[in-house]
mmCIF file of C-alpha atoms (C1' of nucleotides) in Angstrom:
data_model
loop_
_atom_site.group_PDB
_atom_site.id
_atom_site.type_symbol
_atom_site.label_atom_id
_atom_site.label_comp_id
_atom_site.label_asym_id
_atom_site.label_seq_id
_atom_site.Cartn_x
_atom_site.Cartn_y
_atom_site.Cartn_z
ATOM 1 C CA UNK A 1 113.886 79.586 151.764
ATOM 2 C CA UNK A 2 111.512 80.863 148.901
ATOM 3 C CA UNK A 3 110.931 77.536 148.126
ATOM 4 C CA UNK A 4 109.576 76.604 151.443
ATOM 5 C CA UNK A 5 107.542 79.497 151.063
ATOM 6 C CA UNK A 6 106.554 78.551 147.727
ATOM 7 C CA UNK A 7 104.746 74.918 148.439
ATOM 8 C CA UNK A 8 103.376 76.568 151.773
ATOM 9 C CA UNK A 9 101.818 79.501 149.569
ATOM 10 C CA UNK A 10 100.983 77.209 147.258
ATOM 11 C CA UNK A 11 98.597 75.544 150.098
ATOM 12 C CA UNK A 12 97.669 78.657 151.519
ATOM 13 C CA UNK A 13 96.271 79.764 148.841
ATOM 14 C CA UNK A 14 93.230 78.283 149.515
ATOM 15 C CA UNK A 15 92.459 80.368 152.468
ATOM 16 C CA UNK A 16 93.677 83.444 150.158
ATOM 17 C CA UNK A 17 90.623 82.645 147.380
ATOM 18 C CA UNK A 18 88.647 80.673 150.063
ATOM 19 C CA UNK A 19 85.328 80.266 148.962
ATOM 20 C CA UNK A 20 86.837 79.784 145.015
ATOM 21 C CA UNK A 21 89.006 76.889 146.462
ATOM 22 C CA UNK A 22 87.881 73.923 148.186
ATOM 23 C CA UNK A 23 84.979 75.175 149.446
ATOM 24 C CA UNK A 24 81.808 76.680 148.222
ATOM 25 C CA UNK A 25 79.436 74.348 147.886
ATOM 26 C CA UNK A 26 77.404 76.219 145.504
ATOM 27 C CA UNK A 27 77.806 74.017 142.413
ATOM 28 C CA UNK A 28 79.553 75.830 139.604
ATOM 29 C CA UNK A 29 77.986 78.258 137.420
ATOM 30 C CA UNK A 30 77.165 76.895 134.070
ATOM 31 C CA UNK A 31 74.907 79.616 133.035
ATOM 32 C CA UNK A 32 78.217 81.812 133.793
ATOM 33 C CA UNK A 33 80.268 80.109 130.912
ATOM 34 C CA UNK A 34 80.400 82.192 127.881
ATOM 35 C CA UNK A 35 77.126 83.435 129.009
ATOM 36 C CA UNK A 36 76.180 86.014 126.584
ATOM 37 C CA UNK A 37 75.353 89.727 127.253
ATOM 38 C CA UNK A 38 71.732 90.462 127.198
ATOM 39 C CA UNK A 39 72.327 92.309 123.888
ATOM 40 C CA UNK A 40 73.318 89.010 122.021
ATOM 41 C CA UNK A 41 72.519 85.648 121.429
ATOM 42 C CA UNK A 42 76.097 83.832 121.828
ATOM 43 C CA UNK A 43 75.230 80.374 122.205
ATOM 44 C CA UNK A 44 77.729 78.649 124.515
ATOM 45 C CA UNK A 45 77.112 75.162 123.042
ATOM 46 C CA UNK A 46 77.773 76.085 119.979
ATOM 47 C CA UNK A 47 80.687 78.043 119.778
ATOM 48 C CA UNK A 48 82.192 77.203 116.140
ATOM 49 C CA UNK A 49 78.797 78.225 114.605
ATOM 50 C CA UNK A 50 78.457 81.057 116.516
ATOM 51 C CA UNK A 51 81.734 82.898 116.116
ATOM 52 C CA UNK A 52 80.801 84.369 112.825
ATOM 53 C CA UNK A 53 77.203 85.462 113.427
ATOM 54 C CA UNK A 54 76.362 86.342 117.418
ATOM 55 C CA UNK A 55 73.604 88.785 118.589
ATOM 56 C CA UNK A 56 75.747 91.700 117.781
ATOM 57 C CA UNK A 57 72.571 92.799 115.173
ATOM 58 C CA UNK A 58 71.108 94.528 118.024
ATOM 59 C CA UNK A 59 74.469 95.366 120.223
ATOM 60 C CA UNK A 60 76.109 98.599 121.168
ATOM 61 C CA UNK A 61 77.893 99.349 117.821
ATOM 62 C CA UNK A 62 76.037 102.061 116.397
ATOM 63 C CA UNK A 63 76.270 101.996 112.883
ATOM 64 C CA UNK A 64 77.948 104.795 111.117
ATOM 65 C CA UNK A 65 79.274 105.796 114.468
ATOM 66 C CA UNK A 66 82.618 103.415 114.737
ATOM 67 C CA UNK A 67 85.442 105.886 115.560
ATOM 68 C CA UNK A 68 88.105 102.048 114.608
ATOM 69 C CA UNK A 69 90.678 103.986 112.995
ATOM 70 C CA UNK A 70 90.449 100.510 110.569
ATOM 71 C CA UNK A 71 86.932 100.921 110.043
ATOM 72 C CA UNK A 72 87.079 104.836 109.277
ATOM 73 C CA UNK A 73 87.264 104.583 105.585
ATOM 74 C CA UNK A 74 84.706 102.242 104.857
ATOM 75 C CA UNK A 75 81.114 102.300 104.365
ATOM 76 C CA UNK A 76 78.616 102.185 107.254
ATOM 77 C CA UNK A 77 77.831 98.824 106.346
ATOM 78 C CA UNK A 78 81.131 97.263 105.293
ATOM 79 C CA UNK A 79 82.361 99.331 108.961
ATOM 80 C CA UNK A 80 79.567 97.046 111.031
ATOM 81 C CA UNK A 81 80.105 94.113 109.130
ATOM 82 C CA UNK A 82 84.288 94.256 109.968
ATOM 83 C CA UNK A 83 83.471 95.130 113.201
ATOM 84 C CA UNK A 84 81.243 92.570 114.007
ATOM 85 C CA UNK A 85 84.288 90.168 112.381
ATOM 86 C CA UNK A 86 86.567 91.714 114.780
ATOM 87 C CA UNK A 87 84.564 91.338 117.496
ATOM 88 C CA UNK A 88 83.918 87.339 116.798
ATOM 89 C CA UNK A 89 87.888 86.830 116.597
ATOM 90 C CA UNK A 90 88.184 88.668 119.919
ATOM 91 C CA UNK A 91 85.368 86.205 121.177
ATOM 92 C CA UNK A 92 87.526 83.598 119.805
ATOM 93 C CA UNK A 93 90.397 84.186 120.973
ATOM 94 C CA UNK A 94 88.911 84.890 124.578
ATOM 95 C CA UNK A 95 87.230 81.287 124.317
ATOM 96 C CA UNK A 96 90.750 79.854 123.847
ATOM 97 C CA UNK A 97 92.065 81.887 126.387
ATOM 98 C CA UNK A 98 89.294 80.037 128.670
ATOM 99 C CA UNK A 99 89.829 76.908 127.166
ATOM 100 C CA UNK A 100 93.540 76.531 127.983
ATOM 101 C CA UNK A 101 92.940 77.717 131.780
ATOM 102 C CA UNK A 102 90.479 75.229 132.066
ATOM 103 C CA UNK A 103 93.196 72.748 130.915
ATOM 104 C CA UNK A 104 95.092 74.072 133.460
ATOM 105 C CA UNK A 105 92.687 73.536 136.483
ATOM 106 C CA UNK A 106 92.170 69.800 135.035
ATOM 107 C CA UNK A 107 96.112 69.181 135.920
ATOM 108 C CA UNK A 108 96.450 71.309 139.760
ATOM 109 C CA UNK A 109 95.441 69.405 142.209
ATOM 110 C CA UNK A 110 92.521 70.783 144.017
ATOM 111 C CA UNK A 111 88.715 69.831 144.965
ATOM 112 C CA UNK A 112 87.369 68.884 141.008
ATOM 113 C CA UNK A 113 83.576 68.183 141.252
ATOM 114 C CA UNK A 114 80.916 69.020 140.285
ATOM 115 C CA UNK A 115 79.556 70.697 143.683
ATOM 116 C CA UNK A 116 82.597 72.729 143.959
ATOM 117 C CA UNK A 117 82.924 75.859 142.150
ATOM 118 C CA UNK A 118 85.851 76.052 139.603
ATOM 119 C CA UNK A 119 88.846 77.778 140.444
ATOM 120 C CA UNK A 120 88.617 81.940 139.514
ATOM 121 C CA UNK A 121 90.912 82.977 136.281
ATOM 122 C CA UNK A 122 93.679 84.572 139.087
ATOM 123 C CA UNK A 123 93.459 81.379 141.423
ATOM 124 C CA UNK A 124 94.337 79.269 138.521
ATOM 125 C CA UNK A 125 96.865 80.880 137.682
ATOM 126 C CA UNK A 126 98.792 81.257 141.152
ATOM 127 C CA UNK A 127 97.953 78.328 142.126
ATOM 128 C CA UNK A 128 99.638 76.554 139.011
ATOM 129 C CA UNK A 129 102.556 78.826 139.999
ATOM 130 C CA UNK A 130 103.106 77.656 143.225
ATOM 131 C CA UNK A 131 102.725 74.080 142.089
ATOM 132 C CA UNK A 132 105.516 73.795 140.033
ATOM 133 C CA UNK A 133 107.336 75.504 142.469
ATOM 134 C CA UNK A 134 106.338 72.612 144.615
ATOM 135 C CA UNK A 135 106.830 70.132 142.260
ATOM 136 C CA UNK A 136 110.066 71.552 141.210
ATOM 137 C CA UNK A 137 111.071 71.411 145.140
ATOM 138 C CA UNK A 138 110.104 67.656 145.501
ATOM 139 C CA UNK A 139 112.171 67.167 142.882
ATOM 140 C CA UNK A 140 115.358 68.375 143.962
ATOM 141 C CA UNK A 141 114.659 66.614 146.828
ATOM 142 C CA UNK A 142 114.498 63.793 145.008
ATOM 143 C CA UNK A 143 117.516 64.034 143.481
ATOM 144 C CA UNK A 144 119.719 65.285 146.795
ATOM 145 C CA UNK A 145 117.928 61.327 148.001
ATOM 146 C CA UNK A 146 119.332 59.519 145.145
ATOM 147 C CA UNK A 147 122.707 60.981 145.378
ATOM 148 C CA UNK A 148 122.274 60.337 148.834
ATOM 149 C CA UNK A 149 121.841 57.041 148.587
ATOM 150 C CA UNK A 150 124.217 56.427 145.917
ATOM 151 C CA UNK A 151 126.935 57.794 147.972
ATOM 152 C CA UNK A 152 126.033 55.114 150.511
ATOM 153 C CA UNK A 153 126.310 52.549 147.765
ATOM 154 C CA UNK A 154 129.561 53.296 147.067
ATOM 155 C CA UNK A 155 131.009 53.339 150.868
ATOM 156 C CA UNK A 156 131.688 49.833 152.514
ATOM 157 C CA UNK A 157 129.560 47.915 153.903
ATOM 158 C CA UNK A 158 130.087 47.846 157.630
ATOM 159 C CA UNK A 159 130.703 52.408 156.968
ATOM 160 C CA UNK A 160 127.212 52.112 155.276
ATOM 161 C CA UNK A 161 125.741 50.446 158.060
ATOM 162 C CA UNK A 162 126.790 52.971 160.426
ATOM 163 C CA UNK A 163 125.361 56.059 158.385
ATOM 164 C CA UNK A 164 122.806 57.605 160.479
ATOM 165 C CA UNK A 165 118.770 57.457 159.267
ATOM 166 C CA UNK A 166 118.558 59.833 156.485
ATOM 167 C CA UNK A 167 117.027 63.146 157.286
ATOM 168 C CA UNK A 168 119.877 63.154 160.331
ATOM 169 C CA UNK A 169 123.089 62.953 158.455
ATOM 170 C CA UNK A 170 125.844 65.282 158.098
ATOM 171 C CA UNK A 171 124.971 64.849 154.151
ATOM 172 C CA UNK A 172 121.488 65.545 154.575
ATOM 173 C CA UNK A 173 120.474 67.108 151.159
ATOM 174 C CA UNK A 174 118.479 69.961 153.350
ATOM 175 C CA UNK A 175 121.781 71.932 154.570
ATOM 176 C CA UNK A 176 120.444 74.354 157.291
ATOM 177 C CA UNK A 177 117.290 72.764 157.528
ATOM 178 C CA UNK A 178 115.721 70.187 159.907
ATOM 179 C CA UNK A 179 112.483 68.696 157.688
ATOM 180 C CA UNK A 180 111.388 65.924 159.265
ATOM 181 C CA UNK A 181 112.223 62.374 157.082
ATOM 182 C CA UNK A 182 109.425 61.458 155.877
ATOM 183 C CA UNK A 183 109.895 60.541 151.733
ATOM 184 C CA UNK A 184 105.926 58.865 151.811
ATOM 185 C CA UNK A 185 103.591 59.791 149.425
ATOM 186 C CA UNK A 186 101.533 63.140 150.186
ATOM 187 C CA UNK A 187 98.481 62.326 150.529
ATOM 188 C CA UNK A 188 97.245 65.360 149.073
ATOM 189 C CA UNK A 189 99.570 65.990 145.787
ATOM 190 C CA UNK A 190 100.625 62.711 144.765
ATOM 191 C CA UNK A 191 103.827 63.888 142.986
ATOM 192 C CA UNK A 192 105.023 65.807 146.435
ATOM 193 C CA UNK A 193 106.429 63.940 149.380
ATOM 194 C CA UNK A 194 104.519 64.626 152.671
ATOM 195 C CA UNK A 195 107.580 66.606 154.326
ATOM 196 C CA UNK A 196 106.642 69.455 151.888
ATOM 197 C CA UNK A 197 103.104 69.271 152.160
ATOM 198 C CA UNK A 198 101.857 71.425 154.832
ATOM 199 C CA UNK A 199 98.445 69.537 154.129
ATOM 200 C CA UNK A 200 100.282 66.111 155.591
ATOM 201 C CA UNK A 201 102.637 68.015 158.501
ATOM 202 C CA UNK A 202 99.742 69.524 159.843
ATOM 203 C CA UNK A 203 98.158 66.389 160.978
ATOM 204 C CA UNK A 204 98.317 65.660 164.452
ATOM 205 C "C1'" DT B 1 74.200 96.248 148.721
ATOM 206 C "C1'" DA B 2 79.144 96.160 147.853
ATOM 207 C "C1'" DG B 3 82.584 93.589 145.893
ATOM 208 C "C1'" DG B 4 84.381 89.771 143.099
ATOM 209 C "C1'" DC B 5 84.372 87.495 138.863
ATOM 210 C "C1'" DC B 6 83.225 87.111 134.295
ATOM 211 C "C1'" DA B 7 82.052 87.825 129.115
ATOM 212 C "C1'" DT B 8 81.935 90.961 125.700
ATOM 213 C "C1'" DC B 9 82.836 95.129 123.071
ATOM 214 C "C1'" DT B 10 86.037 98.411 121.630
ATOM 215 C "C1'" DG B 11 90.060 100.994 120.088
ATOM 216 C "C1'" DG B 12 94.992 100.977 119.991
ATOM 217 C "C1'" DT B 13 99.348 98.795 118.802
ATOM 218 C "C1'" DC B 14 102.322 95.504 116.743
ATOM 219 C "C1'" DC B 15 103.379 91.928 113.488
ATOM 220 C "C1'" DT B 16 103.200 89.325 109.103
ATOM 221 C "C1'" DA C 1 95.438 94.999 104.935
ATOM 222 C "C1'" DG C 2 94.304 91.782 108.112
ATOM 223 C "C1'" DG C 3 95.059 89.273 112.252
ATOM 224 C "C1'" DA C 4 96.753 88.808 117.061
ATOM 225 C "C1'" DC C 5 97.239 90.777 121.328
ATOM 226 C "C1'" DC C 6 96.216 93.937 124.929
ATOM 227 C "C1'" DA C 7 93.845 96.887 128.221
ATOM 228 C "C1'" DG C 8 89.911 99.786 129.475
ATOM 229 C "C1'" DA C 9 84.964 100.095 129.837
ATOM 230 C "C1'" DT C 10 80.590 98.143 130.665
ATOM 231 C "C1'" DG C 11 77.062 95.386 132.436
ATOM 232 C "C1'" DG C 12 75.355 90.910 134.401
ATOM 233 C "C1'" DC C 13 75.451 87.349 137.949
ATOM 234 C "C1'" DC C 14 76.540 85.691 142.413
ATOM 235 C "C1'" DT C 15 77.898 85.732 147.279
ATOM 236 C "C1'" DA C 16 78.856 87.500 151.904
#
DNA sequence: TAGGCCATCTGGTCCT
DNA sequence: AGGACCAGATGGCCTA
């Protein structure tokens, strides 16, 4: 049953990456965003204007030194001057980078607010993973329901009427499996039903 | 103070 | 040749 472990990792992650999770009261970090190094003066609110000209006058390239095989056979100045390019499209790129995991946290459900510290790079990332798992799951589940049902449909009446509560039938669409029948709404993750939340089994 | 997380720089490699 | 991507190194900030 990797799925089953799946949705549960999925919830246990948050005792894996505890205090990045639902905890941690601490606010989040603002001054940690795209906070430049001491040796440069990276703006974080304003990135476009930055890109192209960032503290990297006084940073650790030293000119005339740069050992880029790109950069050997220019001049000292031309060398800094594609470095300092390079470096800005790495910056870049590494702003996108952030960029599309904070897209990511915006669409897994956990604790968004403003007192609770965004989700690490790694956390994001796993716990994405073992969301769609999760969704994925609920969704076959889903479907094993509606054919369920559909094959009720299509028996008579007074057979239909005998069919026992789903979740105990012969048909049940978890062969091997004894999840409890409960299709409600999680409470937790909207899209899940509660029988694979361990969030909603859990309560007494 | 150690460890986790992060941003940035850097050089290498691959692709267009 | 230039850009994208990657991984290692480095140093700062924060928390337990």
């Amino acid at each position: 049953m990797d799925e089953m472990k799946s949705a549960d990792s999925y919830l246990s992650l948050a005792q894996s990456y505890g205090h990045s999770f639902y905890g941690a009261l601490r606010g989040a970090d603002p001054a940690r965003n795209y906070a430049a190094t001491p040796s440069m003066d990276f703006n974080p609110n304003s990135r476009d204007s930055s890109d192209e000209q960032t503290g990297d006058e006084e940073d650790s390239y030293e000119q005339g030194k740069g050992s880029d095989a790109k950069l050997g056979s220019k001049k000292p100045k031309e060398q800094r001057s594609l470095r300092l390019s390079i470096n800005a499209r790495e910056r870049r790129r590494m702003h996108d980078l952030n960029d599309a995991l904070d897209g990511l946290r915006s669409v897994i459900p956990y604790a968004h607010s403003p007192s609770v510290r965004k989700l690490s790079k790694i956390a994001t990332l796993l716990l994405a993973k073992n969301y769609i798992l999760m969704q994925a799951q609920a969704l076959e589940e889903m479907r094993r329901l509606v054919a369920y049902l559909n094959q009720g449909q299509n028996l008579s009446s007074n057979l239909s009427s005998s069919l026992a509560p789903f979740g105990q039938s012969p048909v049940y669409p978890y062969p091997g499996t004894n999840v409890p029948a409960s299709p409600e709404k999680c409470t937790a993750f909207p899209g899940a039903t509660s029988s694979l939340c361990k969030h909603c089994t859990d309560k007494p």
